[in-house]
Amino acid sequence: MGGAQQAIIAFLESVHPYDNLPRDELVRVASSFSRREVPAGTEIYRKDDQLEGLYLIKSGGVEITEENGALVSILGPRNSFGERGLMREGIAVTSAKATEQSVLLMLPEAEFVRLSEEFPPFRRFFNRTRGRETRQADIATMKIADLLSRKPMSCAPDATVREAAQIMRDAHVSSLGVTEGEKLRGIVTVRDLSNKVLAGGLSPDLPVREVMTPDPISLPLSALGSDILHIMLERRIGHLPIVEGGRFAGMITQTDLTRFQAVSSAVLIRDVASADSIEEMAGVTARIPQLLVQLVGGHHSHEVVTRLITDIADAVTRRLLAMAEAELGPAPVHYLWLACGSQGRQEQTGVSDQDNCLIIDDAATPEDMVYFHKLAKIVSDGLHACGYVYCPGDMMATADRWCQPARVWRDYFHGWINKPNPEAQMLASVMFDLRPIGGNGPSLYQNLQEETLEIAARNSIFVAHMISNSLKHTPPLGLIRGFATIRSGEHRNHIDMKHNGVVPVTDLGRVYALQGRLTAANTRARLLGAEEAGIISASGARDLIEAYDLIATMRLENQSHLIKAGRKPDNYLAPSDLSDFERSHLRDAFVVVRTMQSAIGHGKAAVS
């Protein structure tokens, strides 16, 4: 063994992940590296070049830049570069240039691939994604499509009650969908036949349409099992039809659920739905931090955790609306209560204030508006008492500005789009995340959303301003392979995992949704929709989704650690609390986000 190879072995023993390789493998790998001396200013490779292999800096320095020349990072000894390209068909996604006289070691692509396949720790070090651990499925996190165990059973509206009863008897089911063609018109259950027909002394030759429940609430195949649990418990129903694209796809009943164990979010929903006072609900929401710990500890994906936590906030809101109407009387005109912010996007964590508004039917009179202001106060005060504190920016239905008839909301959006000043950009960003929670006027928002997306997407000046606004929050990247942490105050040397972590991705998702006229409010759904619509490339979407998943997961894990330590959860993470492995991958994720920000800032959809 020559002296040069021994020097490489000694160097690799001090570099992770090579230091974890077996001794014989380390010797073999050392012999695979080639050594290169490069003068200062040498271009090592350009974006879109075919990479020869993985580079490891033995001495000197290298700068990594984006296609437009923007600096990504400055690397020093023991830092690797080129791995992102190697894991994306071997094509460089950035450019690299020596900033000083440097010595580089290069591991050939074939050897990099072999090590990745044969040594999982090696693969995990260079792979930004966090493999989701396999666990026994439960109903809360399963897709409805996986829960349906039989073909849909149905009858026509003009079928007789007797015929419907015979179908249920022969198929051993307790309910039928009532359909015209494949379209669901209603459902009929054994209880309907018993209570309405037999007990009511009606003829069994009546058509089913006379005793069915028309236009029942339904869910799509893509919904989670938790949606079934929450709706059944909150509305006290035992049969839930599944509808996909207007087609009746099947029925889920309480009997179907007996073979699954629901996670505790369903219990919290049940307790909220049956609460008789705000104090009772506050007792329920006080258990949310423990729920977060259980869900994170169970290795549930971040989008499932935040969805389940948001579902509880939705249930609290609807229960408060019901309490308000019980106190004030029925609403005088149709209205819609909507959430924005993290609740609107279904991304609530253990730290959430309230962001909401009211859209009211244009028929409302001044006297009617007095009713809705009272309703807003009851609900907002109740949310505050339940831990969803008042919004510091007063983005709440209690503010006159955010409790208005539909025509005023239409004027708001048109004004923001036509005159996109800084305040308009901020308000539009918040209000593009609206999601209906309760009320009796769903069309009030549906029509407004479709119209607004159409107008906004066509206004290139507004889109440009929204893009500019989306770049105000930047990932916390330091120049020398580190993080730009908070410099002073209570959170000194910490990263804000909300404003500098997930918010930059949320802002990108909102712009993609605007460009593609996508109606989803959830960030991850927007990124997937943007890829499907061709707004961003497949590789760009894959990189960004993986980066977002890692950032959002680490944010939740940090909150869980704080709760288990007896502290209130917050969004501040100390990089010093992370392992070298975690710091490396978190920084890589931030680099991806900044790269995508640069791409959209220069008028490009994505990085190839």
Coordinates of C-alpha atoms in Angstrom, one line a residue:
M1 CA 0.0 0.0 0.0
G2 CA 1.5 3.3 -1.1
G3 CA 1.9 6.4 1.0
A4 CA -0.6 8.3 -1.1
Q5 CA -3.3 5.7 -0.4
Q6 CA -2.4 5.6 3.3
A7 CA -2.8 9.4 3.4
I8 CA -6.3 9.1 1.8
I9 CA -7.3 6.4 4.3
A10 CA -6.2 8.5 7.2
F11 CA -8.2 11.4 5.8
L12 CA -11.3 9.4 5.2
E13 CA -11.2 8.0 8.8
S14 CA -11.9 11.6 9.9
V15 CA -14.8 12.2 7.5
H16 CA -18.4 11.1 7.9
P17 CA -19.9 8.7 6.6
Y18 CA -16.6 7.0 5.5
D19 CA -15.6 6.7 9.2
N20 CA -18.4 4.2 9.6
L21 CA -17.3 1.8 6.8
P22 CA -15.7 -1.5 7.7
R23 CA -11.9 -1.4 7.5
D24 CA -11.6 -3.5 4.4
E25 CA -14.2 -1.5 2.7
L26 CA -12.5 1.8 3.7
V27 CA -9.3 0.5 2.1
R28 CA -11.1 -0.4 -1.1
V29 CA -12.9 3.0 -1.3
A30 CA -9.6 4.8 -0.7
S31 CA -8.1 3.1 -3.7
S32 CA -11.1 4.3 -5.8
F33 CA -10.6 8.0 -5.1
S34 CA -8.6 10.1 -7.6
R35 CA -6.6 13.1 -6.4
R36 CA -6.8 16.4 -8.2
E37 CA -5.0 19.7 -7.5
V38 CA -7.0 22.7 -8.8
P39 CA -5.8 26.3 -8.9
A40 CA -7.9 29.2 -7.6
G41 CA -10.7 30.2 -10.0
T42 CA -10.9 26.7 -11.6
E43 CA -14.4 25.8 -12.8
I44 CA -15.0 22.2 -11.5
Y45 CA -18.3 21.8 -13.3
R46 CA -21.3 23.8 -14.5
K47 CA -25.0 23.3 -14.0
D48 CA -26.3 20.6 -16.3
D49 CA -22.9 19.0 -16.8
Q50 CA -22.6 15.2 -16.6
L51 CA -20.9 14.6 -13.3
E52 CA -17.9 12.2 -13.1
G53 CA -18.5 11.4 -9.4
L54 CA -18.7 12.8 -5.9
Y55 CA -16.2 15.4 -4.8
L56 CA -14.6 15.6 -1.4
I57 CA -12.4 18.7 -0.4
K58 CA -9.1 17.7 1.2
S59 CA -7.8 21.2 1.4
G60 CA -8.8 24.6 0.0
G61 CA -12.3 26.0 -0.7
V62 CA -15.1 25.7 -3.2
E63 CA -18.1 27.9 -3.9
I64 CA -21.4 26.5 -5.1
T65 CA -23.6 28.8 -7.2
E66 CA -26.9 28.7 -8.9
E67 CA -27.4 29.1 -12.6
N68 CA -27.8 32.9 -12.3
G69 CA -24.5 33.1 -10.3
A70 CA -26.2 33.5 -6.9
L71 CA -24.0 32.0 -4.2
V72 CA -25.4 28.9 -2.5
S73 CA -22.6 28.1 -0.1
I74 CA -18.8 28.1 0.4
L75 CA -17.4 24.7 1.3
G76 CA -14.1 23.8 3.1
P77 CA -12.1 20.7 4.0
R78 CA -14.1 17.5 4.6
N79 CA -17.2 18.9 2.8
S80 CA -18.6 16.9 -0.1
F81 CA -20.4 18.3 -3.2
G82 CA -22.1 16.9 -6.3
E83 CA -24.2 14.4 -4.4
R84 CA -27.5 16.1 -5.4
G85 CA -26.7 15.7 -9.1
L86 CA -25.6 12.1 -8.7
M87 CA -28.9 11.3 -7.1
R88 CA -30.7 13.0 -10.0
E89 CA -29.5 11.1 -13.0
G90 CA -26.0 12.3 -12.7
I91 CA -26.7 15.8 -13.9
A92 CA -25.3 18.8 -11.9
V93 CA -28.0 21.0 -10.4
T94 CA -25.5 23.8 -9.4
S95 CA -22.1 25.0 -10.5
A96 CA -18.8 24.6 -8.6
K97 CA -15.6 26.7 -8.7
A98 CA -12.4 26.6 -6.6
T99 CA -12.1 29.8 -4.5
E100 CA -8.4 29.0 -3.6
Q101 CA -5.7 26.5 -4.4
S102 CA -7.4 23.2 -3.5
V103 CA -6.9 19.5 -3.4
L104 CA -10.0 17.5 -4.3
L105 CA -10.7 13.8 -4.0
M106 CA -13.2 12.4 -6.5
L107 CA -15.1 9.2 -6.0
P108 CA -16.4 7.8 -9.3
E109 CA -20.1 7.7 -9.9
A110 CA -20.2 3.9 -10.1
E111 CA -18.5 3.6 -6.8
F112 CA -20.8 6.1 -5.2
V113 CA -23.8 4.1 -6.5
R114 CA -22.4 0.8 -5.2
L115 CA -21.7 2.2 -1.7
S116 CA -25.2 3.7 -1.6
E117 CA -26.7 0.3 -2.5
E118 CA -24.6 -1.8 -0.1
F119 CA -24.3 0.5 3.0
P120 CA -27.6 2.1 4.2
P121 CA -25.8 4.5 6.5
F122 CA -23.9 5.8 3.6
R123 CA -27.0 6.2 1.5
R124 CA -28.9 7.9 4.3
F125 CA -26.2 10.5 4.8
F126 CA -26.4 11.7 1.2
N127 CA -30.2 11.3 0.8
R128 CA -32.2 14.3 2.1
T129 CA -35.4 12.3 2.4
R130 CA -36.3 10.7 5.7
G131 CA -37.6 7.2 5.1
R132 CA -41.0 6.8 6.7
E133 CA -41.0 3.9 9.0
T134 CA -43.4 1.1 8.2
R135 CA -46.0 0.7 10.9
Q136 CA -49.3 -1.1 11.4
A137 CA -52.0 0.9 9.6
D138 CA -54.8 2.4 11.5
I139 CA -58.0 3.9 10.3
A140 CA -57.0 7.5 11.2
T141 CA -54.2 7.5 8.7
M142 CA -55.5 5.2 6.0
K143 CA -57.0 6.4 2.8
I144 CA -60.7 5.7 2.4
A145 CA -60.0 3.9 -0.9
D146 CA -58.2 1.3 1.2
L147 CA -61.1 1.0 3.7
L148 CA -63.8 0.1 1.2
S149 CA -64.3 -3.7 1.3
R150 CA -67.1 -4.2 -1.1
K151 CA -68.6 -2.9 -4.3
P152 CA -71.2 -0.1 -3.9
M153 CA -74.7 -1.3 -3.1
S154 CA -77.5 0.9 -4.4
C155 CA -81.0 1.2 -5.7
A156 CA -82.9 3.7 -7.8
P157 CA -85.1 6.4 -6.3
D158 CA -88.2 4.8 -7.7
A159 CA -87.4 1.4 -6.3
T160 CA -89.9 0.3 -3.6
V161 CA -89.1 0.2 0.1
R162 CA -89.8 -3.6 -0.1
E163 CA -87.2 -4.0 -2.9
A164 CA -84.6 -1.9 -1.0
A165 CA -85.1 -4.1 2.1
Q166 CA -84.7 -7.3 0.0
I167 CA -81.4 -5.9 -1.5
M168 CA -80.1 -5.1 2.0
R169 CA -81.1 -8.5 3.4
D170 CA -79.6 -10.5 0.5
A171 CA -76.3 -8.5 0.6
H172 CA -76.1 -8.4 4.4
V173 CA -75.8 -4.6 4.6
S174 CA -77.5 -2.0 6.7
S175 CA -77.7 0.8 4.1
L176 CA -78.0 1.5 0.3
G177 CA -77.0 4.5 -1.8
V178 CA -79.9 5.8 -3.8
T179 CA -78.6 6.6 -7.2
E180 CA -79.6 7.9 -10.7
G181 CA -77.1 6.4 -13.0
E182 CA -73.9 6.6 -10.9
K183 CA -74.9 9.9 -9.2
L184 CA -75.8 9.8 -5.5
R185 CA -79.2 11.3 -4.7
G186 CA -79.5 10.0 -1.1
I187 CA -79.1 7.0 1.3
V188 CA -81.6 4.7 2.9
T189 CA -80.8 2.6 6.0
V190 CA -82.4 -0.2 8.0
R191 CA -83.3 2.4 10.6
D192 CA -85.2 4.4 8.0
L193 CA -87.2 1.3 7.1
S194 CA -87.9 0.6 10.8
N195 CA -88.7 4.1 12.1
K196 CA -90.3 5.7 9.0
V197 CA -92.0 2.8 7.3
L198 CA -92.9 0.1 9.9
A199 CA -93.4 2.4 12.9
G200 CA -95.1 4.9 10.7
G201 CA -97.5 2.4 9.2
L202 CA -96.5 3.3 5.7
S203 CA -96.9 1.0 2.7
P204 CA -93.8 -1.1 1.7
D205 CA -94.7 -0.2 -1.9
L206 CA -93.7 3.4 -1.4
P207 CA -90.7 4.6 -3.6
V208 CA -87.5 4.9 -1.7
R209 CA -87.2 8.6 -2.5
E210 CA -90.1 9.1 0.0
V211 CA -88.1 7.8 3.0
M212 CA -84.4 8.3 2.0
T213 CA -82.1 11.0 3.4
P214 CA -81.5 13.3 0.4
D215 CA -78.1 14.9 -0.4
P216 CA -76.2 13.3 2.5
I217 CA -72.8 14.5 3.5
S218 CA -70.1 12.5 1.7
L219 CA -66.3 12.1 1.4
P220 CA -64.0 11.4 -1.6
L221 CA -61.7 8.4 -1.9
S222 CA -58.7 10.5 -1.2
A223 CA -59.8 11.5 2.3
L224 CA -58.3 10.1 5.4
G225 CA -60.0 7.6 7.7
S226 CA -59.8 10.3 10.4
D227 CA -62.3 12.2 8.3
I228 CA -64.8 9.4 8.6
L229 CA -64.4 9.2 12.4
H230 CA -64.6 12.9 12.9
I231 CA -67.8 13.3 10.8
M232 CA -69.5 10.3 12.4
L233 CA -68.7 11.4 15.9
E234 CA -69.4 15.1 15.4
R235 CA -72.7 14.6 13.4
R236 CA -73.7 11.4 15.2
I237 CA -74.3 9.4 12.0
G238 CA -73.5 5.7 11.4
H239 CA -73.4 5.6 7.6
L240 CA -71.2 7.7 5.3
P241 CA -71.3 7.5 1.5
I242 CA -68.1 7.9 -0.5
V243 CA -68.4 9.9 -3.8
E244 CA -65.6 10.4 -6.3
G245 CA -66.1 12.6 -9.3
G246 CA -69.8 12.6 -8.9
R247 CA -69.9 8.8 -8.8
F248 CA -71.1 6.8 -5.8
A249 CA -68.1 4.7 -4.9
G250 CA -69.3 2.9 -1.7
M251 CA -70.5 3.2 1.9
I252 CA -68.5 3.2 5.2
T253 CA -70.5 2.3 8.3
Q254 CA -69.7 2.2 12.0
T255 CA -69.6 -1.6 11.7
D256 CA -66.7 -1.3 9.1
L257 CA -64.7 0.6 11.7
T258 CA -64.9 -2.0 14.5
R259 CA -61.8 -3.7 13.1
F260 CA -59.7 -0.6 13.4
Q261 CA -58.5 1.4 16.4
A262 CA -58.9 5.1 16.1
V263 CA -56.2 7.4 17.3
S264 CA -57.0 9.8 20.0
S265 CA -57.8 12.7 17.7
A266 CA -61.2 11.1 17.1
V267 CA -61.8 11.0 20.9
L268 CA -61.0 14.7 21.1
I269 CA -63.4 15.4 18.2
R270 CA -66.1 13.4 20.0
D271 CA -65.5 15.3 23.3
V272 CA -65.6 18.6 21.5
A273 CA -68.9 17.7 19.7
S274 CA -70.6 16.8 22.9
A275 CA -69.2 19.6 25.1
D276 CA -71.9 21.8 26.7
S277 CA -69.6 24.7 27.6
I278 CA -66.5 26.5 26.5
E279 CA -64.7 25.3 29.7
E280 CA -65.3 21.7 28.6
M281 CA -63.9 22.4 25.2
A282 CA -60.8 24.1 26.7
G283 CA -60.2 21.0 28.7
V284 CA -60.2 19.0 25.5
T285 CA -57.9 21.3 23.5
A286 CA -55.5 21.2 26.5
R287 CA -54.8 17.6 25.5
I288 CA -53.6 18.6 22.0
P289 CA -49.9 18.8 23.0
Q290 CA -49.9 15.2 24.2
L291 CA -51.7 14.2 21.0
L292 CA -48.8 15.8 19.0
V293 CA -46.3 13.9 21.0
Q294 CA -48.1 10.6 20.4
L295 CA -48.5 11.3 16.7
V296 CA -44.8 12.4 16.2
G297 CA -43.7 9.4 18.3
G298 CA -45.7 7.1 16.1
H299 CA -43.7 8.4 13.1
H300 CA -46.8 9.7 11.3
S301 CA -46.0 12.0 8.4
H302 CA -46.1 15.7 9.1
E303 CA -49.1 16.3 6.8
V304 CA -51.1 13.7 8.7
V305 CA -50.1 15.2 12.2
T306 CA -51.0 18.7 11.2
R307 CA -54.2 17.6 9.5
L308 CA -55.5 15.8 12.6
I309 CA -54.6 18.7 14.9
T310 CA -56.4 21.1 12.5
D311 CA -59.5 18.9 12.4
I312 CA -59.8 19.5 16.2
A313 CA -59.7 23.3 15.6
D314 CA -62.4 22.9 12.9
A315 CA -64.6 20.9 15.3
V316 CA -64.2 23.5 18.1
T317 CA -65.1 26.3 15.6
R318 CA -68.3 24.5 14.5
R319 CA -69.3 23.7 18.0
L320 CA -68.9 27.4 18.9
L321 CA -70.9 28.4 15.9
A322 CA -73.7 26.1 17.1
M323 CA -73.5 27.6 20.6
A324 CA -73.6 31.1 19.2
E325 CA -76.7 30.3 17.1
A326 CA -78.4 28.6 20.1
E327 CA -77.8 31.9 22.0
L328 CA -78.6 34.4 19.2
G329 CA -81.2 32.4 17.2
P330 CA -80.8 31.1 13.6
A331 CA -78.8 33.3 11.2
P332 CA -81.0 35.8 9.4
V333 CA -79.2 35.1 6.0
H334 CA -76.7 32.6 4.7
Y335 CA -73.2 33.0 5.9
L336 CA -69.8 31.3 5.8
W337 CA -67.2 31.1 8.5
L338 CA -63.7 30.7 7.0
A339 CA -60.3 30.0 8.4
C340 CA -57.0 31.3 6.9
G341 CA -53.4 31.0 8.0
S342 CA -52.3 27.5 9.2
Q343 CA -55.9 26.4 10.0
G344 CA -57.0 27.4 6.5
R345 CA -54.1 25.3 5.0
Q346 CA -54.8 22.4 7.5
E347 CA -51.2 22.8 8.8
Q348 CA -51.7 23.6 12.5
T349 CA -49.0 22.4 15.0
G350 CA -48.8 22.8 18.7
V351 CA -48.5 26.6 18.3
S352 CA -51.5 28.3 16.7
D353 CA -53.3 31.6 16.9
Q354 CA -56.6 32.2 15.2
D355 CA -57.1 33.7 11.7
N356 CA -60.7 33.8 10.4
C357 CA -63.3 35.8 8.7
L358 CA -67.0 35.9 7.7
I359 CA -68.6 36.1 4.3
I360 CA -72.3 37.0 4.5
D361 CA -75.0 36.9 1.9
D362 CA -75.5 40.2 0.0
A363 CA -79.1 40.2 1.2
A364 CA -78.0 41.1 4.7
T365 CA -79.4 44.3 6.2
P366 CA -77.6 46.6 8.8
E367 CA -79.6 44.8 11.5
D368 CA -78.5 41.5 10.2
M369 CA -74.8 42.7 10.4
V370 CA -75.3 43.4 14.1
Y371 CA -76.2 39.7 14.5
F372 CA -73.0 38.5 12.7
H373 CA -70.8 40.8 14.8
K374 CA -72.2 39.3 17.9
L375 CA -71.8 35.8 16.5
A376 CA -68.1 36.6 15.6
K377 CA -67.4 37.8 19.1
I378 CA -68.8 34.6 20.7
V379 CA -66.8 32.3 18.5
S380 CA -63.6 34.3 18.6
D381 CA -63.7 34.7 22.4
G382 CA -64.4 30.9 22.6
L383 CA -61.5 30.1 20.4
H384 CA -59.2 32.2 22.5
A385 CA -60.4 30.5 25.7
C386 CA -59.6 27.2 24.0
G387 CA -56.0 28.1 23.3
Y388 CA -56.4 29.6 19.8
V389 CA -55.3 33.0 20.9
Y390 CA -56.4 36.3 19.3
C391 CA -54.5 37.1 16.1
P392 CA -51.9 39.9 16.8
G393 CA -52.7 41.4 13.4
D394 CA -56.5 41.4 14.1
M395 CA -57.1 39.1 11.1
M396 CA -60.3 37.9 12.7
A397 CA -64.1 38.0 12.0
T398 CA -64.5 40.3 15.0
A399 CA -62.9 43.1 12.9
D400 CA -65.4 45.0 10.8
R401 CA -63.1 44.7 7.8
W402 CA -63.3 40.9 7.9
C403 CA -67.0 40.5 8.5
Q404 CA -68.6 41.7 5.3
P405 CA -71.1 40.7 2.6
A406 CA -69.8 38.8 -0.4
R407 CA -69.9 41.9 -2.7
V408 CA -67.5 43.6 -0.4
W409 CA -65.1 40.6 -0.4
R410 CA -65.3 40.6 -4.2
D411 CA -64.2 44.3 -4.1
Y412 CA -61.4 43.5 -1.7
F413 CA -59.9 40.9 -4.0
H414 CA -60.3 43.0 -7.1
G415 CA -58.7 45.9 -5.4
W416 CA -55.7 43.9 -4.2
I417 CA -55.2 42.4 -7.7
N418 CA -55.5 45.7 -9.5
K419 CA -53.4 47.8 -7.1
P420 CA -50.9 45.4 -5.6
N421 CA -49.2 47.6 -3.0
P422 CA -47.3 46.1 -0.1
E423 CA -50.4 45.9 2.1
A424 CA -52.5 44.4 -0.8
Q425 CA -49.8 41.7 -1.3
M426 CA -49.8 40.8 2.4
L427 CA -53.6 40.6 2.6
A428 CA -53.9 38.7 -0.6
S429 CA -51.3 36.2 0.6
V430 CA -53.3 35.6 3.8
M431 CA -56.7 35.5 2.1
F432 CA -55.6 33.1 -0.7
D433 CA -55.4 30.5 2.1
L434 CA -59.1 30.7 3.0
R435 CA -61.0 27.4 3.7
P436 CA -64.7 27.2 4.7
I437 CA -65.2 25.8 8.2
G438 CA -68.9 26.4 9.0
G439 CA -72.1 28.2 8.1
N440 CA -74.8 27.5 5.5
G441 CA -73.6 29.3 2.4
P442 CA -70.8 27.3 0.7
S443 CA -71.4 28.9 -2.7
L444 CA -70.5 32.3 -1.2
Y445 CA -66.8 31.3 -1.3
Q446 CA -66.8 28.8 -4.1
N447 CA -67.9 31.4 -6.7
L448 CA -65.6 34.1 -5.2
Q449 CA -62.5 31.7 -5.3
E450 CA -63.0 30.7 -8.9
E451 CA -63.5 34.2 -10.1
T452 CA -60.5 35.6 -8.1
L453 CA -58.1 32.9 -9.3
E454 CA -59.1 33.5 -12.9
I455 CA -58.6 37.3 -12.6
A456 CA -55.4 37.1 -10.6
A457 CA -53.7 34.6 -12.8
R458 CA -54.3 36.8 -15.8
N459 CA -52.8 39.9 -14.2
S460 CA -49.1 39.6 -14.8
I461 CA -48.3 42.6 -12.6
F462 CA -50.1 41.1 -9.6
V463 CA -48.4 37.8 -10.1
A464 CA -45.0 39.5 -10.3
H465 CA -45.8 41.3 -7.0
M466 CA -46.9 38.1 -5.4
I467 CA -43.7 36.4 -6.5
S468 CA -41.7 39.3 -5.0
N469 CA -43.7 39.1 -1.7
S470 CA -43.0 35.3 -1.6
L471 CA -39.2 35.9 -1.5
K472 CA -39.3 38.1 1.7
H473 CA -38.9 35.0 3.9
T474 CA -35.6 33.3 3.2
P475 CA -34.0 30.1 4.5
P476 CA -31.5 30.6 7.3
L477 CA -28.3 29.8 5.4
G478 CA -24.9 31.0 6.5
L479 CA -22.0 31.2 4.0
I480 CA -19.6 28.8 5.5
R481 CA -21.6 25.5 5.7
G482 CA -23.6 26.7 8.6
F483 CA -26.9 28.4 9.5
A484 CA -27.8 32.1 9.9
T485 CA -29.2 31.9 13.4
I486 CA -30.9 34.6 15.5
R487 CA -28.2 36.8 16.9
S488 CA -29.8 38.2 20.1
G489 CA -32.6 37.9 22.5
E490 CA -34.4 35.0 24.0
H491 CA -33.9 32.8 20.9
R492 CA -30.3 33.6 20.3
N493 CA -28.4 30.9 18.3
H494 CA -31.7 29.4 17.2
I495 CA -33.4 29.0 13.8
D496 CA -37.0 30.1 13.4
M497 CA -38.5 27.0 11.8
K498 CA -41.7 28.7 11.0
H499 CA -40.8 32.0 9.3
N500 CA -37.5 30.8 7.8
G501 CA -38.4 27.2 7.6
V502 CA -41.9 26.3 6.4
V503 CA -43.1 29.7 5.4
P504 CA -40.7 30.1 2.4
V505 CA -42.2 26.9 1.0
T506 CA -45.7 27.9 1.9
D507 CA -45.2 31.2 0.0
L508 CA -43.8 29.3 -3.0
G509 CA -46.8 26.9 -3.0
R510 CA -49.2 29.9 -2.9
V511 CA -47.6 31.4 -6.0
Y512 CA -47.7 28.1 -7.8
A513 CA -51.4 27.8 -7.0
L514 CA -52.0 31.2 -8.4
Q515 CA -50.1 30.5 -11.6
G516 CA -51.9 27.2 -12.0
R517 CA -55.3 28.4 -10.7
L518 CA -55.2 25.6 -8.2
T519 CA -58.0 25.6 -5.5
A520 CA -56.1 23.6 -2.9
A521 CA -55.0 25.6 0.2
N522 CA -52.7 23.0 1.7
T523 CA -49.0 23.6 0.9
R524 CA -48.1 20.0 0.1
A525 CA -51.2 19.6 -2.0
R526 CA -50.3 22.8 -3.9
L527 CA -46.8 21.5 -4.7
L528 CA -48.2 18.2 -6.0
G529 CA -50.8 20.0 -8.0
A530 CA -48.2 22.4 -9.4
E531 CA -46.1 19.4 -10.6
E532 CA -49.2 17.8 -12.1
A533 CA -50.2 21.0 -13.9
G534 CA -46.6 21.5 -15.2
I535 CA -46.0 24.7 -13.2
I536 CA -42.8 23.2 -11.9
S537 CA -40.8 20.3 -13.3
A538 CA -41.0 16.8 -11.9
S539 CA -37.4 17.0 -10.6
G540 CA -38.0 20.5 -9.1
A541 CA -41.2 19.3 -7.4
R542 CA -39.5 16.2 -6.1
D543 CA -36.6 18.2 -4.6
L544 CA -38.9 20.8 -3.1
I545 CA -41.4 18.3 -1.6
E546 CA -38.6 16.3 0.0
A547 CA -37.1 19.4 1.4
Y548 CA -40.4 20.6 2.8
D549 CA -41.1 17.2 4.3
L550 CA -37.8 17.2 6.1
I551 CA -38.2 20.8 7.4
A552 CA -41.8 20.4 8.5
T553 CA -41.0 17.1 10.2
M554 CA -38.0 18.5 12.1
R555 CA -40.2 21.4 13.2
L556 CA -42.8 19.0 14.7
E557 CA -40.1 16.8 16.3
N558 CA -38.6 19.9 18.0
Q559 CA -42.1 20.8 19.3
S560 CA -42.5 17.3 20.6
H561 CA -39.1 17.4 22.4
L562 CA -40.1 20.7 24.1
I563 CA -43.5 19.3 25.3
K564 CA -41.8 16.2 26.7
A565 CA -39.4 18.4 28.5
G566 CA -42.3 20.2 30.2
R567 CA -42.1 23.3 28.1
K568 CA -44.5 25.1 25.8
P569 CA -44.0 24.2 22.1
D570 CA -42.5 26.9 19.9
N571 CA -40.9 27.2 16.5
Y572 CA -37.3 27.8 17.5
L573 CA -34.7 25.1 17.0
A574 CA -31.1 25.2 18.1
P575 CA -28.8 23.6 15.4
S576 CA -26.4 22.6 18.3
D577 CA -29.1 20.2 19.4
L578 CA -28.9 18.3 16.1
S579 CA -26.5 15.6 15.1
D580 CA -24.0 16.3 12.3
F581 CA -26.2 14.1 10.1
E582 CA -29.4 16.1 10.8
R583 CA -27.6 19.5 10.4
S584 CA -26.2 18.4 7.1
H585 CA -29.6 17.3 5.7
L586 CA -31.5 20.3 7.1
R587 CA -29.0 22.7 5.5
D588 CA -29.4 20.8 2.2
A589 CA -33.1 21.2 2.4
F590 CA -32.7 24.9 2.9
V591 CA -30.5 25.1 -0.1
V592 CA -33.2 23.4 -2.2
V593 CA -35.8 26.0 -1.0
R594 CA -33.4 28.9 -1.8
T595 CA -32.7 27.4 -5.2
M596 CA -36.4 27.2 -6.0
Q597 CA -36.9 30.8 -4.7
S598 CA -34.1 31.9 -7.1
A599 CA -35.7 30.1 -10.0
I600 CA -39.1 31.7 -9.5
G601 CA -37.5 35.1 -8.8
H602 CA -35.8 34.9 -12.2
G603 CA -39.0 33.9 -14.0
K604 CA -38.3 30.2 -14.1
A605 CA -40.7 27.5 -12.9
A606 CA -38.2 25.2 -11.5
V607 CA -34.7 23.7 -11.5
S608 CA -34.3 20.9 -13.9

